[in-house]
Amino acid sequence: MSLVFHFFSITRLGLSKELLSACAVLQKYLESSNPQMDEETKLAYTSMLHYWLKLSCHKEADPDLISLHLTDFRAVSPQLLEFIINMADANGNTALHYTVSHSNFPLVAKLIETGLCHVDQQNKAGYTAIMLTALAASQTESDMDTIKQLLKKGNVNAKANQAGQTALMLAVSHGRLEMVRALLASAADVNLQDDDGSTALMCACEHGHAEIVRLLLANPECDVAQSDNDGSTALSIALEAGQNDIAIMLYARLNFAKAISLVSCFL
C-alpha cells in the first residue's frame, strides 16, 4: 500500500496536520523491513509518543476522546493502532499502565476492547498492568468487570523484576479481598513464591489479613506447609506476628490434611 494512499485515507480523519504527517511517516516505517528509524521517523515517533501519552495517561483522560483517536488510528491501519497504543514512556509505562494506576476503568475498557494492547508488557520495574490492578481502586461493578476482562487477556502469574512478586501477592499485601478473589477465579497460582520464597498465604499471615487467609485456604491447591528461603512457614509467620486467629485456621488446615493422608493409607 503506497504512502500516497495512506495520506489520502487519513486526511479524512479528525487529526491535526502534524499528527497526519506523523501517522504517514510511522505507517511507512511499519511497512518497511528495516527496524532502524531514520531521523524523520524518529521525529514522528517522538511527536506521536508525546501526544499519545499526554492524551491518554493523565488521571482525567477522557474515554470518549480516546475512543475517537483509536478509531482514527485504526482507520490508517490496525498495525499503526497497535504500535501507538503500546508506546511507552522512559519508565516503560504504557497507556494501559497509567489508566489502571489511575483507576480510569472506562478508559481501560476502551483500550482492551481494541484487542491490540500488549497486556503483559512490563515497565522497567517489571510490572504489568495486571499487577497494577492490585493497587487500583475499583468503584463499581462495571470497574470489576473490566478488571476481570483484563485478567483473562494476560498472564496473571507473571512476576515483577523487583522481588519477584505476582499480582496475587500484591493484592494480598494491600488487603484487596475482591482482587484476590478475582485473581484466584482467573487461575492465579496460590503457591508461587517470590525471590525470598514467600507465598501469598505467608504474606497474608504477616499482614494479619484473616479474611484473605480464609479465602486462600478455601483453594484446595493451597500448600500450607510451604517454607520460604529462611525455612519459615505460614504458621510460624502467623505466630511470630501474633496473629493467633490466623494460626488456628492454619493449624486446623494442617491437621485436616494429615487426617486425610492418614485415612488414605488405610483405603
Short mmCIF file of C-alpha atoms in Angstrom, two decimals:
data_model
loop_
_atom_site.label_atom_id
_atom_site.label_comp_id
_atom_site.label_asym_id
_atom_site.label_seq_id
_atom_site.Cartn_x
_atom_site.Cartn_y
_atom_site.Cartn_z
CA MET A 1 0.00 0.00 0.00
CA SER A 2 1.51 3.33 -1.02
CA LEU A 3 2.22 6.26 1.28
CA VAL A 4 0.08 8.44 -1.01
CA PHE A 5 -2.90 6.15 -0.45
CA HIS A 6 -2.38 6.32 3.30
CA PHE A 7 -2.19 10.11 3.22
CA PHE A 8 -5.46 10.50 1.34
CA SER A 9 -7.10 7.95 3.64
CA ILE A 10 -6.12 9.67 6.85
CA THR A 11 -6.82 13.24 5.71
CA ARG A 12 -10.49 12.41 6.12
CA LEU A 13 -9.96 11.79 9.84
CA GLY A 14 -10.21 14.28 12.71
CA LEU A 15 -6.48 14.50 13.33
CA SER A 16 -4.29 17.59 13.11
CA LYS A 17 -1.96 18.15 10.17
CA GLU A 18 1.04 17.34 12.38
CA LEU A 19 -0.49 14.07 13.54
CA LEU A 20 -1.47 13.16 9.99
CA SER A 21 2.12 13.66 8.93
CA ALA A 22 3.41 11.57 11.86
CA CYS A 23 0.90 8.82 11.05
CA ALA A 24 2.05 8.71 7.44
CA VAL A 25 5.73 8.51 8.40
CA LEU A 26 5.15 5.85 11.04
CA GLN A 27 2.97 3.78 8.71
CA LYS A 28 5.71 3.87 6.08
CA TYR A 29 8.20 2.72 8.73
CA LEU A 30 5.91 -0.14 9.83
CA GLU A 31 5.56 -1.31 6.24
CA SER A 32 9.30 -1.36 5.72
CA SER A 33 11.56 -4.27 6.57
CA ASN A 34 14.16 -2.02 8.18
CA PRO A 35 13.91 -1.96 12.01
CA GLN A 36 16.16 1.10 12.22
CA MET A 37 14.48 4.51 12.34
CA ASP A 38 15.83 7.34 10.22
CA GLU A 39 15.74 10.92 11.51
CA GLU A 40 12.34 11.66 10.01
CA THR A 41 10.87 8.56 11.64
CA LYS A 42 12.47 9.37 14.99
CA LEU A 43 10.91 12.83 14.90
CA ALA A 44 7.49 11.38 14.01
CA TYR A 45 7.82 8.79 16.76
CA THR A 46 8.77 11.40 19.38
CA SER A 47 5.91 13.66 18.31
CA MET A 48 3.35 10.84 18.43
CA LEU A 49 4.67 9.48 21.73
CA HIS A 50 4.40 12.90 23.39
CA TYR A 51 0.91 13.46 22.03
CA TRP A 52 -0.41 9.99 22.86
CA LEU A 53 0.92 9.93 26.42
CA LYS A 54 -0.31 13.47 27.10
CA LEU A 55 -3.73 12.50 25.77
CA SER A 56 -4.19 9.13 27.45
CA CYS A 57 -2.03 8.93 30.57
CA HIS A 58 -3.29 11.67 32.87
CA LYS A 59 -5.80 10.97 35.62
CA GLU A 60 -8.72 12.76 33.92
CA ALA A 61 -8.19 11.28 30.44
CA ASP A 62 -11.50 11.24 28.54
CA PRO A 63 -12.51 7.72 27.38
CA ASP A 64 -14.73 9.10 24.60
CA LEU A 65 -11.98 11.34 23.23
CA ILE A 66 -9.52 8.45 23.34
CA SER A 67 -12.06 6.23 21.59
CA LEU A 68 -12.26 8.69 18.69
CA HIS A 69 -8.47 8.64 18.35
CA LEU A 70 -8.41 4.85 18.46
CA THR A 71 -10.92 4.80 15.60
CA ASP A 72 -8.85 7.31 13.62
CA PHE A 73 -5.60 5.41 14.11
CA ARG A 74 -7.26 2.11 13.18
CA ALA A 75 -8.58 3.73 10.00
CA VAL A 76 -4.97 4.23 8.94
CA SER A 77 -4.22 0.61 9.81
CA PRO A 78 -4.63 -1.79 12.75
CA GLN A 79 -0.85 -2.10 12.61
CA LEU A 80 -0.43 1.60 13.34
CA LEU A 81 -3.02 1.49 16.12
CA GLU A 82 -1.20 -1.41 17.79
CA PHE A 83 2.09 0.46 17.52
CA ILE A 84 0.71 3.67 19.05
CA ILE A 85 -1.41 2.09 21.78
CA ASN A 86 1.62 0.23 23.18
CA MET A 87 4.03 3.16 23.14
CA ALA A 88 5.86 3.51 26.47
CA ASP A 89 7.46 6.39 28.33
CA ALA A 90 11.01 6.46 29.71
CA ASN A 91 9.95 4.22 32.61
CA GLY A 92 8.36 1.68 30.30
CA ASN A 93 4.80 2.61 31.24
CA THR A 94 2.13 2.41 28.55
CA ALA A 95 -1.30 3.99 28.44
CA LEU A 96 -2.68 0.78 29.93
CA HIS A 97 -0.27 1.00 32.88
CA TYR A 98 -1.33 4.57 33.55
CA THR A 99 -5.07 4.11 33.14
CA VAL A 100 -5.06 1.13 35.52
CA SER A 101 -2.95 3.06 38.04
CA HIS A 102 -5.39 5.99 37.84
CA SER A 103 -8.35 3.58 38.20
CA ASN A 104 -9.79 5.01 34.98
CA PHE A 105 -11.55 1.76 34.15
CA PRO A 106 -13.90 3.15 31.47
CA LEU A 107 -10.72 4.02 29.54
CA VAL A 108 -9.11 0.68 30.39
CA ALA A 109 -12.15 -0.94 28.78
CA LYS A 110 -11.72 1.13 25.61
CA LEU A 111 -8.06 0.13 25.36
CA ILE A 112 -8.51 -3.60 25.86
CA GLU A 113 -11.53 -3.69 23.55
CA THR A 114 -9.17 -2.93 20.66
CA GLY A 115 -7.67 -6.39 21.13
CA LEU A 116 -4.26 -4.83 20.40
CA CYS A 117 -2.98 -3.95 23.88
CA HIS A 118 0.10 -5.88 24.95
CA VAL A 119 -1.37 -6.56 28.38
CA ASP A 120 1.72 -8.47 29.55
CA GLN A 121 4.10 -5.66 28.60
CA GLN A 122 6.31 -4.89 31.60
CA ASN A 123 7.56 -1.49 32.65
CA LYS A 124 11.20 -1.09 33.69
CA ALA A 125 10.40 -2.29 37.20
CA GLY A 126 8.90 -5.42 35.68
CA TYR A 127 5.27 -4.57 36.49
CA THR A 128 2.45 -5.33 34.09
CA ALA A 129 -0.92 -3.60 34.03
CA ILE A 130 -2.41 -6.73 35.61
CA MET A 131 -0.08 -6.37 38.59
CA LEU A 132 -1.15 -2.75 38.97
CA THR A 133 -4.82 -3.75 39.29
CA ALA A 134 -3.86 -4.97 42.78
CA LEU A 135 -3.23 -1.34 43.75
CA ALA A 136 -6.09 0.30 41.83
CA ALA A 137 -9.40 1.37 43.36
CA SER A 138 -12.38 -0.16 41.60
CA GLN A 139 -15.54 1.76 42.47
CA THR A 140 -18.33 -0.03 40.64
CA GLU A 141 -19.37 -3.46 39.43
CA SER A 142 -18.55 -2.27 35.92
CA ASP A 143 -14.99 -1.48 37.05
CA MET A 144 -14.58 -5.00 38.40
CA ASP A 145 -15.99 -6.45 35.17
CA THR A 146 -13.31 -4.55 33.26
CA ILE A 147 -10.62 -5.84 35.61
CA LYS A 148 -11.83 -9.40 35.07
CA GLN A 149 -11.65 -8.90 31.30
CA LEU A 150 -8.08 -7.66 31.67
CA LEU A 151 -7.14 -10.66 33.81
CA LYS A 152 -8.48 -13.00 31.13
CA LYS A 153 -6.30 -11.42 28.47
CA GLY A 154 -2.93 -11.67 30.21
CA ASN A 155 -0.64 -13.72 32.40
CA VAL A 156 -1.88 -13.40 35.98
CA ASN A 157 1.15 -15.33 37.23
CA ALA A 158 3.86 -13.07 35.79
CA LYS A 159 6.50 -11.96 38.29
CA ALA A 160 7.86 -8.44 38.70
CA ASN A 161 11.60 -7.93 38.28
CA GLN A 162 11.83 -6.38 41.73
CA ALA A 163 11.42 -9.10 44.39
CA GLY A 164 9.57 -11.43 42.03
CA GLN A 165 6.08 -10.64 43.30
CA THR A 166 2.93 -11.62 41.43
CA ALA A 167 -0.37 -9.74 41.13
CA LEU A 168 -1.84 -12.07 43.77
CA MET A 169 0.95 -11.28 46.24
CA LEU A 170 0.49 -7.55 45.67
CA ALA A 171 -3.28 -7.79 46.14
CA VAL A 172 -2.81 -9.79 49.34
CA SER A 173 -0.23 -7.43 50.84
CA HIS A 174 -2.57 -4.47 50.24
CA GLY A 175 -5.58 -6.27 51.71
CA ARG A 176 -7.55 -6.24 48.46
CA LEU A 177 -10.03 -9.05 49.13
CA GLU A 178 -12.07 -8.58 45.94
CA MET A 179 -8.93 -8.52 43.81
CA VAL A 180 -7.67 -11.68 45.49
CA ARG A 181 -10.99 -13.33 44.73
CA ALA A 182 -10.87 -12.16 41.09
CA LEU A 183 -7.28 -13.34 40.63
CA LEU A 184 -8.00 -16.78 42.10
CA ALA A 185 -11.00 -17.06 39.78
CA SER A 186 -8.63 -16.23 36.90
CA ALA A 187 -6.29 -19.15 37.72
CA ALA A 188 -3.71 -17.25 39.76
CA ASP A 189 -1.27 -19.78 41.23
CA VAL A 190 -1.64 -19.59 45.01
CA ASN A 191 1.65 -21.40 45.65
CA LEU A 192 4.07 -19.26 43.63
CA GLN A 193 6.98 -17.88 45.63
CA ASP A 194 8.78 -14.55 45.34
CA ASP A 195 12.55 -14.08 45.47
CA ASP A 196 12.50 -14.60 49.26
CA GLY A 197 10.44 -17.76 48.94
CA SER A 198 7.32 -16.11 50.33
CA THR A 199 3.86 -17.10 49.09
CA ALA A 200 0.62 -15.15 49.02
CA LEU A 201 -0.51 -17.07 52.11
CA MET A 202 2.64 -16.12 54.04
CA CYS A 203 2.12 -12.51 53.04
CA ALA A 204 -1.50 -12.57 54.27
CA CYS A 205 -0.35 -14.07 57.58
CA GLU A 206 2.34 -11.45 58.06
CA HIS A 207 -0.10 -8.59 57.44
CA GLY A 208 -2.90 -10.12 59.52
CA HIS A 209 -5.44 -10.31 56.68
CA ALA A 210 -7.63 -13.05 58.18
CA GLU A 211 -10.38 -12.91 55.55
CA ILE A 212 -7.82 -13.26 52.78
CA VAL A 213 -6.18 -16.18 54.60
CA ARG A 214 -9.59 -17.84 54.77
CA LEU A 215 -10.11 -17.22 51.06
CA LEU A 216 -6.69 -18.65 50.15
CA LEU A 217 -7.24 -21.71 52.34
CA ALA A 218 -10.52 -22.35 50.52
CA ASN A 219 -8.41 -23.06 47.43
CA PRO A 220 -7.71 -26.82 47.51
CA GLU A 221 -4.33 -26.22 45.83
CA CYS A 222 -3.07 -24.01 48.66
CA ASP A 223 0.02 -25.60 50.22
CA VAL A 224 0.04 -24.59 53.88
CA ALA A 225 3.28 -26.43 54.61
CA GLN A 226 5.46 -24.49 52.15
CA SER A 227 8.52 -22.80 53.60
CA ASP A 228 10.38 -19.68 52.49
CA ASN A 229 14.13 -19.25 52.00
CA ASP A 230 14.61 -18.92 55.77
CA GLY A 231 12.62 -22.06 56.50
CA SER A 232 9.60 -20.17 57.84
CA THR A 233 6.08 -21.45 57.13
CA ALA A 234 2.78 -19.60 57.07
CA LEU A 235 2.06 -20.94 60.56
CA SER A 236 5.36 -19.83 62.06
CA ILE A 237 4.97 -16.40 60.41
CA ALA A 238 1.46 -16.01 61.85
CA LEU A 239 2.64 -16.99 65.35
CA GLU A 240 5.62 -14.65 65.19
CA ALA A 241 3.32 -11.80 64.11
CA GLY A 242 0.92 -12.54 66.96
CA GLN A 243 -1.88 -13.45 64.55
CA ASN A 244 -3.41 -16.16 66.74
CA ASP A 245 -6.75 -16.40 64.95
CA ILE A 246 -4.93 -16.98 61.68
CA ALA A 247 -2.62 -19.51 63.32
CA ILE A 248 -5.66 -21.50 64.48
CA MET A 249 -7.01 -21.62 60.92
CA LEU A 250 -3.66 -22.80 59.59
CA TYR A 251 -3.26 -25.39 62.33
CA ALA A 252 -6.73 -26.76 61.58
CA ARG A 253 -5.93 -26.99 57.87
CA LEU A 254 -2.61 -28.76 58.53
CA ASN A 255 -4.23 -31.30 60.83
CA PHE A 256 -7.07 -31.85 58.37
CA ALA A 257 -4.52 -32.56 55.65
CA LYS A 258 -2.73 -35.01 57.94
CA ALA A 259 -6.00 -36.74 58.76
CA ILE A 260 -6.88 -37.10 55.07
CA SER A 261 -3.42 -38.50 54.40
CA LEU A 262 -3.76 -40.98 57.26
CA VAL A 263 -7.17 -42.14 56.11
CA SER A 264 -5.82 -42.60 52.57
CA CYS A 265 -3.21 -45.04 53.91
CA PHE A 266 -5.97 -47.37 55.09
CA LEU A 267 -8.04 -47.25 51.90
#
